[in-house]
Coordinates of C-alpha atoms in Angstrom, one line a residue:
X1 CA 13.7 -27.4 -12.6
X2 CA 16.8 -25.6 -11.6
X3 CA 14.8 -23.7 -8.9
X4 CA 14.5 -26.9 -7.0
X5 CA 18.2 -26.7 -6.3
X6 CA 17.8 -23.2 -5.0
X7 CA 14.8 -23.6 -2.7
X8 CA 12.0 -26.0 -2.2
X9 CA 8.8 -25.9 -4.3
X10 CA 5.4 -27.0 -3.0
X11 CA 5.5 -30.6 -1.6
X12 CA 1.9 -31.7 -1.2
X13 CA 0.7 -35.2 -0.7
X14 CA -1.2 -35.2 -4.0
X15 CA 1.9 -34.2 -6.1
X16 CA 3.0 -30.8 -7.3
X17 CA 1.4 -28.9 -10.1
X18 CA 4.6 -28.9 -12.2
X19 CA 4.8 -32.7 -12.0
X20 CA 1.4 -33.0 -13.6
X21 CA 1.9 -30.4 -16.3
X22 CA 3.2 -31.9 -19.6
X23 CA 4.9 -28.6 -20.4
X24 CA 7.0 -28.4 -17.3
X25 CA 10.7 -28.5 -17.6
X26 CA 12.5 -31.6 -16.3
X27 CA 13.9 -31.4 -12.8
X28 CA 17.6 -31.2 -12.4
X29 CA 19.5 -32.1 -9.2
X30 CA 23.0 -32.0 -10.5
X31 CA 24.1 -29.0 -8.5
X32 CA 23.7 -28.1 -4.9
X33 CA 22.5 -24.8 -3.5
X34 CA 24.9 -22.8 -1.4
X35 CA 24.9 -22.6 2.4
X36 CA 21.4 -22.2 3.9
X37 CA 19.8 -22.4 0.5
X38 CA 20.6 -26.1 0.3
X39 CA 17.6 -28.4 0.7
X40 CA 17.6 -32.1 1.7
X41 CA 16.1 -34.4 -0.9
X42 CA 12.4 -35.1 -0.5
X43 CA 10.5 -38.4 -0.9
X44 CA 7.9 -38.6 -3.6
X45 CA 5.3 -38.6 -0.8
X46 CA 6.8 -36.5 1.9
X47 CA 6.0 -37.0 5.6
X48 CA 4.5 -34.0 7.2
X49 CA 6.6 -32.6 10.0
X50 CA 5.4 -32.9 13.5
X51 CA 3.4 -29.8 14.3
X52 CA 4.8 -27.6 17.1
X53 CA 2.0 -26.8 19.5
X54 CA 1.1 -23.2 19.8
X55 CA 2.1 -21.8 23.2
X56 CA 3.2 -18.6 24.8
X57 CA 6.8 -19.5 24.1
X58 CA 6.3 -19.2 20.3
X59 CA 5.7 -15.7 19.0
X60 CA 2.7 -15.0 16.8
X61 CA 2.7 -14.9 13.1
X62 CA 2.6 -11.7 11.0
X63 CA 1.9 -12.0 7.2
X64 CA 3.4 -9.2 5.1
X65 CA 2.2 -8.6 1.6
X66 CA 4.6 -6.5 -0.6
X67 CA 3.8 -5.0 -4.0
X68 CA 6.0 -5.3 -7.0
X69 CA 6.8 -1.5 -7.1
X70 CA 7.9 -1.6 -3.5
X71 CA 10.2 -4.6 -4.1
X72 CA 11.8 -3.0 -7.1
X73 CA 12.4 0.4 -5.5
X74 CA 12.9 -0.4 -1.9
X75 CA 14.0 -4.1 -1.7
X76 CA 16.9 -3.5 0.6
X77 CA 14.9 -1.1 2.8
X78 CA 12.2 -3.8 3.1
X79 CA 14.6 -6.3 4.4
X80 CA 16.7 -4.0 6.7
X81 CA 14.0 -1.8 8.1
X82 CA 10.8 -3.9 8.0
X83 CA 11.5 -7.6 8.0
X84 CA 14.5 -7.5 10.4
X85 CA 12.5 -5.4 12.8
X86 CA 9.4 -7.7 12.5
X87 CA 11.3 -11.0 13.1
X88 CA 12.6 -9.8 16.5
X89 CA 9.2 -10.4 18.1
X90 CA 7.2 -12.4 15.5
X91 CA 7.3 -15.2 13.0
X92 CA 6.9 -13.7 9.6
X93 CA 5.6 -15.0 6.3
X94 CA 5.9 -12.9 3.1
X95 CA 3.7 -12.8 0.0
X96 CA 5.0 -10.9 -3.1
X97 CA 3.4 -9.4 -6.2
X98 CA 5.1 -9.3 -9.6
X99 CA 7.6 -6.5 -10.0
X100 CA 6.9 -3.3 -12.1
X101 CA 9.8 -2.3 -14.3
X102 CA 10.4 -0.6 -17.6
X103 CA 10.8 -2.7 -20.6
X104 CA 11.6 -1.4 -24.1
X105 CA 10.2 -4.4 -25.8
X106 CA 6.7 -3.8 -24.4
X107 CA 6.1 -0.3 -25.7
X108 CA 5.5 1.4 -22.4
X109 CA 3.7 -1.5 -20.5
X110 CA 5.7 -1.6 -17.3
X111 CA 3.9 -4.2 -15.1
X112 CA 5.4 -7.7 -15.6
X113 CA 1.9 -9.2 -15.4
X114 CA 0.7 -6.8 -18.2
X115 CA 3.8 -7.8 -20.2
X116 CA 3.0 -11.5 -19.8
X117 CA -0.7 -11.0 -20.8
X118 CA 0.6 -9.3 -23.9
X119 CA 3.0 -12.2 -24.5
X120 CA 0.1 -14.7 -24.1
X121 CA -2.0 -12.8 -26.7
X122 CA 1.0 -12.7 -29.1
X123 CA 1.4 -16.5 -28.8
X124 CA -2.2 -17.0 -29.8
X125 CA -1.8 -14.6 -32.7
X126 CA 1.3 -16.6 -33.8
X127 CA 3.7 -13.7 -33.2
X128 CA 6.7 -15.7 -32.0
X129 CA 9.2 -12.8 -32.2
X130 CA 7.0 -10.6 -30.1
X131 CA 6.4 -13.0 -27.2
X132 CA 10.1 -14.1 -27.2
X133 CA 11.2 -10.4 -27.0
X134 CA 8.9 -9.8 -24.1
X135 CA 10.2 -12.8 -22.1
X136 CA 13.8 -11.9 -22.9
X137 CA 13.2 -8.4 -21.7
X138 CA 11.6 -9.7 -18.5
X139 CA 14.6 -12.0 -17.9
X140 CA 17.1 -9.2 -18.6
X141 CA 15.3 -6.8 -16.2
X142 CA 15.2 -9.3 -13.3
X143 CA 18.8 -10.2 -13.7
X144 CA 19.7 -6.5 -13.7
X145 CA 17.7 -6.1 -10.5
X146 CA 19.4 -9.1 -9.0
X147 CA 22.9 -7.7 -9.8
X148 CA 21.9 -4.4 -8.1
X149 CA 20.4 -6.0 -4.9
X150 CA 22.5 -9.1 -4.3
X151 CA 26.0 -8.9 -2.9
X152 CA 27.0 -12.5 -2.5
X153 CA 28.5 -13.9 -5.7
X154 CA 27.3 -17.4 -4.9
X155 CA 23.8 -16.4 -4.1
X156 CA 23.7 -14.2 -7.2
X157 CA 24.8 -17.0 -9.4
X158 CA 22.0 -19.4 -8.3
X159 CA 19.4 -16.6 -8.5
X160 CA 20.5 -15.7 -12.0
X161 CA 20.3 -19.4 -13.1
X162 CA 16.8 -19.6 -11.5
X163 CA 15.6 -16.5 -13.3
X164 CA 16.8 -17.9 -16.6
X165 CA 15.2 -21.3 -15.9
X166 CA 11.8 -19.7 -15.0
X167 CA 11.9 -17.6 -18.2
X168 CA 12.7 -20.6 -20.3
X169 CA 9.7 -22.4 -18.8
X170 CA 7.5 -19.4 -19.7
X171 CA 8.8 -19.5 -23.3
X172 CA 8.0 -23.2 -23.5
X173 CA 4.4 -22.7 -22.2
X174 CA 3.9 -19.9 -24.7
X175 CA 5.3 -22.0 -27.5
X176 CA 3.0 -24.9 -26.5
X177 CA 0.0 -22.6 -26.6
X178 CA 1.0 -21.3 -30.0
X179 CA 1.4 -24.9 -31.4
X180 CA -2.0 -26.0 -30.0
X181 CA -3.6 -22.7 -31.0
X182 CA -5.4 -22.5 -27.7
X183 CA -4.8 -21.4 -24.1
X184 CA -6.7 -22.9 -21.2
X185 CA -7.4 -20.8 -18.1
X186 CA -4.9 -22.9 -16.2
X187 CA -2.1 -22.4 -18.7
X188 CA -2.9 -18.7 -19.0
X189 CA -2.8 -18.3 -15.2
X190 CA 0.5 -20.1 -15.0
X191 CA 2.0 -17.8 -17.6
X192 CA 0.9 -14.5 -16.1
X193 CA 2.0 -15.6 -12.6
X194 CA 5.5 -16.0 -13.8
X195 CA 6.3 -12.4 -12.7
X196 CA 5.2 -13.3 -9.2
X197 CA 7.4 -16.3 -9.1
X198 CA 10.4 -14.3 -10.2
X199 CA 9.6 -11.6 -7.6
X200 CA 9.5 -14.2 -4.8
X201 CA 12.8 -15.8 -6.0
X202 CA 14.4 -12.4 -5.8
X203 CA 13.0 -11.6 -2.4
X204 CA 14.1 -14.9 -0.9
X205 CA 17.6 -14.4 -2.3
X206 CA 17.7 -10.9 -0.9
X207 CA 16.8 -12.1 2.5
X208 CA 19.5 -14.8 2.4
X209 CA 22.0 -12.2 1.2
X210 CA 21.2 -10.0 4.2
X211 CA 21.5 -12.8 6.7
X212 CA 17.9 -14.0 7.1
X213 CA 17.3 -17.7 6.4
X214 CA 14.5 -17.8 3.8
X215 CA 12.7 -20.3 1.7
X216 CA 10.9 -19.7 -1.6
X217 CA 7.5 -21.4 -1.5
X218 CA 5.7 -22.0 -4.8
X219 CA 2.1 -23.0 -3.9
X220 CA 0.9 -23.7 -7.4
X221 CA 0.2 -27.3 -6.7
X222 CA -1.3 -26.9 -3.3
X223 CA -4.9 -27.1 -4.4
X224 CA -6.3 -30.6 -4.5
X225 CA -8.7 -30.7 -7.4
X226 CA -11.0 -33.1 -5.6
X227 CA -11.9 -30.3 -3.3
X228 CA -12.6 -27.7 -5.9
X229 CA -16.2 -26.8 -6.7
X230 CA -18.0 -24.9 -9.4
X231 CA -18.8 -22.2 -6.8
X232 CA -15.2 -21.2 -6.6
X233 CA -13.6 -20.5 -3.2
X234 CA -16.5 -21.3 -0.9
X235 CA -16.1 -21.4 2.9
X236 CA -15.3 -25.2 2.9
X237 CA -12.6 -24.8 0.3
X238 CA -11.2 -21.7 2.0
X239 CA -10.8 -23.6 5.3
X240 CA -9.2 -26.6 3.4
X241 CA -6.8 -24.3 1.6
X242 CA -5.9 -22.3 4.8
X243 CA -5.1 -25.5 6.6
X244 CA -3.0 -27.0 3.8
X245 CA -1.2 -23.7 3.2
X246 CA -0.4 -23.3 6.9
X247 CA 1.0 -26.9 7.1
X248 CA 3.2 -26.1 4.0
X249 CA 4.6 -23.0 5.8
X250 CA 5.4 -25.2 8.9
X251 CA 7.6 -27.3 6.6
X252 CA 10.0 -24.3 6.3
X253 CA 11.3 -25.3 9.8
X254 CA 12.1 -21.9 11.1
X255 CA 13.1 -20.3 7.7
X256 CA 11.2 -17.3 6.6
X257 CA 8.7 -18.4 3.9
X258 CA 8.4 -16.2 0.8
X259 CA 5.1 -17.4 -0.8
X260 CA 3.8 -17.0 -4.4
X261 CA 0.2 -15.9 -4.6
X262 CA -1.0 -18.2 -7.3
X263 CA -2.4 -21.5 -6.0
X264 CA -4.3 -22.8 -8.9
X265 CA -7.3 -22.1 -11.1
X266 CA -10.7 -22.3 -9.4
X267 CA -13.7 -23.5 -11.5
X268 CA -16.4 -20.9 -11.7
X269 CA -14.3 -18.0 -10.3
X270 CA -12.1 -15.5 -12.1
X271 CA -9.4 -14.1 -9.7
X272 CA -7.1 -12.5 -12.3
X273 CA -4.5 -10.2 -10.8
X274 CA -5.8 -10.6 -7.2
X275 CA -4.4 -14.0 -6.4
X276 CA -1.7 -12.4 -4.2
X277 CA -4.2 -10.6 -2.0
X278 CA -6.3 -13.7 -1.7
X279 CA -3.4 -16.0 -0.9
X280 CA -2.1 -13.5 1.7
X281 CA -5.6 -13.4 3.3
X282 CA -6.0 -17.2 3.4
X283 CA -2.5 -17.6 4.7
X284 CA -3.3 -15.2 7.5
X285 CA -6.4 -17.2 8.5
X286 CA -4.6 -20.5 8.2
X287 CA -1.8 -19.4 10.5
X288 CA -4.2 -17.6 12.8
X289 CA -1.8 -14.6 12.5
X290 CA -1.9 -11.6 14.8
X291 CA -2.0 -9.3 11.8
X292 CA -2.0 -9.0 8.0
X293 CA 0.3 -6.1 6.9
X294 CA -0.2 -4.7 3.4
X295 CA 2.9 -2.6 2.5
X296 CA 2.5 0.2 0.0
X297 CA 4.0 3.5 -0.9
X298 CA 1.5 5.6 1.1
X299 CA 1.1 5.9 4.9
X300 CA -2.3 4.3 4.9
X301 CA -5.9 5.2 3.9
X302 CA -6.7 8.8 3.8
X303 CA -10.0 10.8 3.9
X304 CA -9.3 11.7 0.3
X305 CA -6.5 11.3 -2.3
X306 CA -3.7 13.3 -0.7
X307 CA -2.2 14.0 -4.1
X308 CA -5.3 15.9 -5.1
X309 CA -6.6 17.2 -1.7
X310 CA -4.1 19.1 0.4
X311 CA -6.2 18.8 3.6
X312 CA -6.6 15.0 3.4
X313 CA -5.9 13.2 6.7
X314 CA -4.7 9.8 7.5
X315 CA -7.5 7.5 8.9
X316 CA -6.1 5.6 11.9
X317 CA -8.9 3.0 11.9
X318 CA -11.6 2.0 9.4
X319 CA -14.1 -0.8 9.2
X320 CA -13.9 -3.6 6.6
X321 CA -17.2 -2.4 5.0
X322 CA -15.9 1.1 4.6
X323 CA -12.5 0.0 3.3
X324 CA -14.2 -2.4 0.8
X325 CA -16.4 0.5 -0.5
X326 CA -13.4 2.7 -0.9
X327 CA -11.7 -0.1 -2.9
X328 CA -14.7 -0.3 -5.2
X329 CA -14.6 3.4 -5.5
X330 CA -11.0 3.5 -6.8
X331 CA -8.8 3.5 -3.7
X332 CA -6.1 0.8 -4.2
X333 CA -5.7 -1.2 -1.0
X334 CA -6.4 -4.9 -0.9
X335 CA -9.2 -6.9 -2.7
X336 CA -12.5 -6.7 -0.8
X337 CA -13.0 -10.5 -0.8
X338 CA -9.5 -10.9 0.8
X339 CA -10.5 -8.3 3.5
X340 CA -13.7 -10.2 4.2
X341 CA -11.8 -13.5 4.7
X342 CA -9.5 -12.0 7.2
X343 CA -12.4 -10.1 9.0
X344 CA -14.3 -13.4 9.5
X345 CA -11.5 -14.5 11.8
X346 CA -11.4 -11.1 13.5
X347 CA -7.8 -10.5 12.5
X348 CA -6.8 -6.9 11.8
X349 CA -5.3 -5.7 8.5
X350 CA -2.8 -2.9 8.7
X351 CA -1.9 -0.7 5.6
X352 CA 1.6 0.7 6.0
X353 CA 4.2 2.6 4.1
X354 CA 7.5 1.0 3.1
X355 CA 9.1 4.4 3.2
X356 CA 7.8 5.1 6.7
X357 CA 8.1 1.7 8.5
X358 CA 7.7 3.2 12.0
X359 CA 4.4 4.9 11.1
X360 CA 1.2 3.4 12.6
X361 CA -0.6 3.2 9.2
X362 CA -4.3 2.4 9.0
X363 CA -5.9 -0.5 10.7
X364 CA -8.8 -2.2 8.9
X365 CA -11.0 -4.1 11.5
X366 CA -14.2 -6.1 11.6
X367 CA -17.6 -4.6 12.4
X368 CA -17.6 -6.8 15.5
X369 CA -14.6 -5.0 16.8
X370 CA -16.0 -1.6 15.7
X371 CA -19.2 -2.2 17.7
X372 CA -17.3 -3.3 20.7
X373 CA -15.4 0.1 20.6
X374 CA -18.6 2.0 20.3
X375 CA -17.6 3.4 16.9
X376 CA -20.6 2.2 14.9
X377 CA -23.2 1.8 17.7
X378 CA -26.7 2.7 16.5
X379 CA -27.0 4.9 19.5
X380 CA -23.9 6.9 18.6
X381 CA -24.1 7.7 14.8
X382 CA -21.1 9.3 13.2
X383 CA -20.9 13.0 13.0
X384 CA -19.5 13.0 9.5
X385 CA -18.7 10.6 6.6
X386 CA -15.3 8.8 6.7
X387 CA -13.9 9.5 3.2
X388 CA -14.5 10.7 -0.3
X389 CA -13.1 8.9 -3.4
X390 CA -13.1 9.4 -7.1
X391 CA -12.8 6.7 -9.9
X392 CA -11.8 8.2 -13.2
X393 CA -12.3 6.8 -16.8
X394 CA -16.0 6.0 -16.4
X395 CA -18.2 5.5 -19.4
X396 CA -22.0 5.7 -19.1
X397 CA -24.4 3.9 -21.4
X398 CA -28.0 5.3 -21.4
X399 CA -30.6 2.9 -22.9
X400 CA -34.2 4.2 -23.4
X401 CA -36.7 1.5 -24.5
X402 CA -38.6 2.2 -27.7
X403 CA -41.0 -0.6 -27.1
X404 CA -43.9 -1.2 -24.7
X405 CA -42.1 -4.1 -23.0
X406 CA -42.2 -4.9 -19.3
X407 CA -39.4 -3.3 -17.3
X408 CA -37.9 -6.7 -16.3
X409 CA -37.6 -7.7 -19.9
X410 CA -35.6 -4.6 -20.7
X411 CA -33.4 -5.1 -17.6
X412 CA -32.8 -8.8 -18.5
X413 CA -31.9 -8.0 -22.1
X414 CA -29.5 -5.1 -21.2
X415 CA -27.6 -7.0 -18.5
X416 CA -27.3 -10.2 -20.5
X417 CA -25.7 -8.2 -23.3
X418 CA -23.3 -6.5 -20.8
X419 CA -22.4 -9.9 -19.4
X420 CA -21.8 -11.4 -22.8
X421 CA -19.3 -8.6 -23.7
X422 CA -17.6 -8.6 -20.3
X423 CA -18.7 -5.1 -19.4
X424 CA -18.9 -4.6 -15.6
X425 CA -21.4 -2.1 -14.2
X426 CA -20.1 0.1 -11.4
X427 CA -23.4 2.0 -10.9
X428 CA -26.9 1.5 -12.1
X429 CA -29.9 3.8 -12.3
X430 CA -33.2 2.6 -13.7
X431 CA -36.8 3.5 -14.4
X432 CA -39.5 1.5 -16.1
X433 CA -38.3 2.3 -19.6
X434 CA -34.8 3.6 -19.0
X435 CA -31.5 2.1 -17.8
X436 CA -28.3 4.0 -17.1
X437 CA -25.1 2.0 -16.5
X438 CA -21.7 3.5 -15.4
X439 CA -19.1 1.0 -16.6
X440 CA -15.9 -0.1 -14.9
X441 CA -13.0 1.3 -16.9
X442 CA -11.4 -2.2 -17.3
X443 CA -12.9 -3.1 -20.7
X444 CA -11.8 -3.6 -24.3
X445 CA -13.0 -0.9 -26.8
X446 CA -14.0 -3.7 -29.2
X447 CA -16.3 -5.3 -26.6
X448 CA -17.9 -1.9 -25.8
X449 CA -18.5 -1.3 -29.5
X450 CA -20.1 -4.7 -30.1
X451 CA -22.2 -4.4 -26.9
X452 CA -23.5 -0.9 -28.0
X453 CA -24.6 -2.4 -31.4
X454 CA -26.5 -5.1 -29.6
X455 CA -28.1 -2.7 -27.1
X456 CA -29.7 -0.8 -30.0
X457 CA -32.1 -3.7 -30.3
X458 CA -33.5 -2.7 -26.8
X459 CA -34.0 1.0 -27.7
X460 CA -32.1 4.3 -28.1
X461 CA -28.5 4.1 -26.9
X462 CA -26.4 7.0 -25.9
X463 CA -22.7 6.7 -24.9
X464 CA -21.0 9.4 -22.7
X465 CA -17.3 9.3 -22.0
X466 CA -14.7 11.2 -19.9
X467 CA -16.8 10.9 -16.7
X468 CA -15.9 10.1 -13.1
X469 CA -17.6 8.4 -10.2
X470 CA -17.6 10.5 -7.0
X471 CA -18.4 8.5 -3.8
X472 CA -19.0 9.6 -0.2
X473 CA -18.3 6.7 2.2
X474 CA -19.0 6.2 5.9
X475 CA -20.6 3.8 8.3
X476 CA -24.3 4.3 9.1
X477 CA -24.6 7.4 6.9
X478 CA -28.3 6.6 6.6
X479 CA -28.7 7.8 10.2
X480 CA -27.4 11.2 9.1
X481 CA -30.8 12.6 7.9
X482 CA -30.3 14.9 5.0
X483 CA -26.8 13.7 4.1
X484 CA -27.6 13.2 0.4
X485 CA -29.2 16.6 0.1
X486 CA -26.2 18.2 1.8
X487 CA -23.8 16.4 -0.7
X488 CA -25.7 17.4 -3.8
X489 CA -26.3 21.0 -2.6
X490 CA -22.6 21.4 -2.0
X491 CA -21.8 20.3 -5.5
X492 CA -24.6 22.4 -7.1
X493 CA -23.5 25.5 -5.2
X494 CA -20.0 25.2 -6.7
X495 CA -21.4 24.5 -10.2
X496 CA -20.6 20.8 -10.4
X497 CA -23.3 19.1 -12.5
X498 CA -24.4 15.6 -11.6
X499 CA -24.9 13.3 -14.6
X500 CA -26.2 10.3 -12.7
X501 CA -27.1 9.4 -9.0
X502 CA -27.0 6.0 -7.4
X503 CA -28.0 5.4 -3.8
X504 CA -29.3 2.0 -2.8
X505 CA -30.1 0.5 0.6
X506 CA -26.5 0.5 1.6
X507 CA -25.7 2.6 4.7
X508 CA -22.1 3.0 3.5
X509 CA -22.0 4.7 0.2
X510 CA -23.6 7.5 -1.8
X511 CA -22.3 7.9 -5.4
X512 CA -22.8 10.0 -8.4
X513 CA -21.4 10.5 -11.8
X514 CA -19.8 13.8 -12.8
X515 CA -17.7 15.1 -15.6
X516 CA -14.1 13.9 -15.4
X517 CA -12.8 17.5 -15.6
X518 CA -14.7 18.3 -12.4
X519 CA -13.5 15.3 -10.4
X520 CA -10.6 16.9 -8.4
X521 CA -12.6 20.1 -7.6
X522 CA -15.7 18.0 -6.6
X523 CA -13.6 15.9 -4.3
X524 CA -12.1 19.0 -2.6
X525 CA -15.6 20.5 -2.2
X526 CA -17.0 17.4 -0.5
X527 CA -13.9 16.9 1.7
X528 CA -14.0 20.4 3.0
X529 CA -17.8 20.6 3.4
X530 CA -18.6 17.1 4.7
X531 CA -15.5 15.7 6.3
X532 CA -13.4 18.5 7.6
X533 CA -16.3 20.5 9.1
X534 CA -19.0 19.4 11.5
X535 CA -22.1 18.8 9.4
X536 CA -25.1 21.1 9.8
X537 CA -27.9 18.8 8.8

């Protein structure tokens, strides 16, 4: 593959993923990469470099995770203001998401990952012209971005060839899937991660263009299948992956690694779009980094959505549990499982703004660290919740049993149907003959329709749309006696009707379902009454 002339792909002792894939393009070594992009030839089974012992002489690692929107809009700013400042006192590794960019061939679908998902579906539907147009548009947009960002003619030439080569491979994979009339999970993942690979190529070239020696690291072949299990990424596999990934980074020999997020399909586990978060987390653990930095277009985590609540304040520090609950509640940060992996090693995660690189951001830290600071000590309960969040686009299914069946039979039937049609519950409220389920908005309408027809076998089914989930989040809220009553009284006083309530044993979260049209007003009510003011409960 031409990219091997530009930078080095993964070189594991079990052979790289591309070498085992019958649809991979043949490797070409006819040209040489310019200047610091040039790589020495590798043996088929490379010798691992001698590991440099950690000491006070070597600075600590920082892993920086950048989103596709940030790279597209602020690529130069990332290099000049963030990376250059970071490498003065740290060793830095970068993980990138696929870029977001407009594309006329995709009818308004801007995310490259979304475009590639559509291309994969078009290939299965034997719509050759459609998937070819999508890949062509992706190639054109990335080459345009390269021309805008890269100043060196030599670097731009190699980057352009590498983008073309990657898009040609995507076309071949899609064509093979069309011919075979099937697409395995592994092939599908490799297709949709194409945008991520293109993004990392662009970032590595941009770093080189700005005087920072960098190396593109494609980790697709880093997972040894003999270590995979049906349980997905368990602790043992996570430790193995972290160790192997850290060793691969050490091979960069002082160059700044730009790492792709996709590392291979895991049996029994669907990761989907969250490979980048997971890879960044495992890399952080493997390198025993000082910090994982997640760079976005906001200053950090706020007490409410600052676009909707003018009095929302930046939260300087927040626990992993609180941050995870806010993520489930619709606040986009980093995947909860990725946060958990980093927290196990007691490494902080910092959310920062690419447009305000000198800001402190928000630090996400483990419960162990929180207790040591006295912030969540049982003897010192919080005076108010931490944040309020809203998740829009919720649909609620109400099922009322028309039979004298036992409650667990009803529950088993309902949730087996939801699972069969890939409908993910966000909230659940039950009684002996009634089940209410608030669904995650990421579902296909055809699946919802078929599931609704099947659920009618269980009883009367009622579907309510245009709803929102309103969540109040904070550590040890169960110690605030009367907190739920205060929350619902505040909403009732302002005329916000609650459609559904869900409060389990969790001390972190109280949630309810309200009308979508009331969401912003309700968020402002709770923020003013329960976060800005001292609670009178």
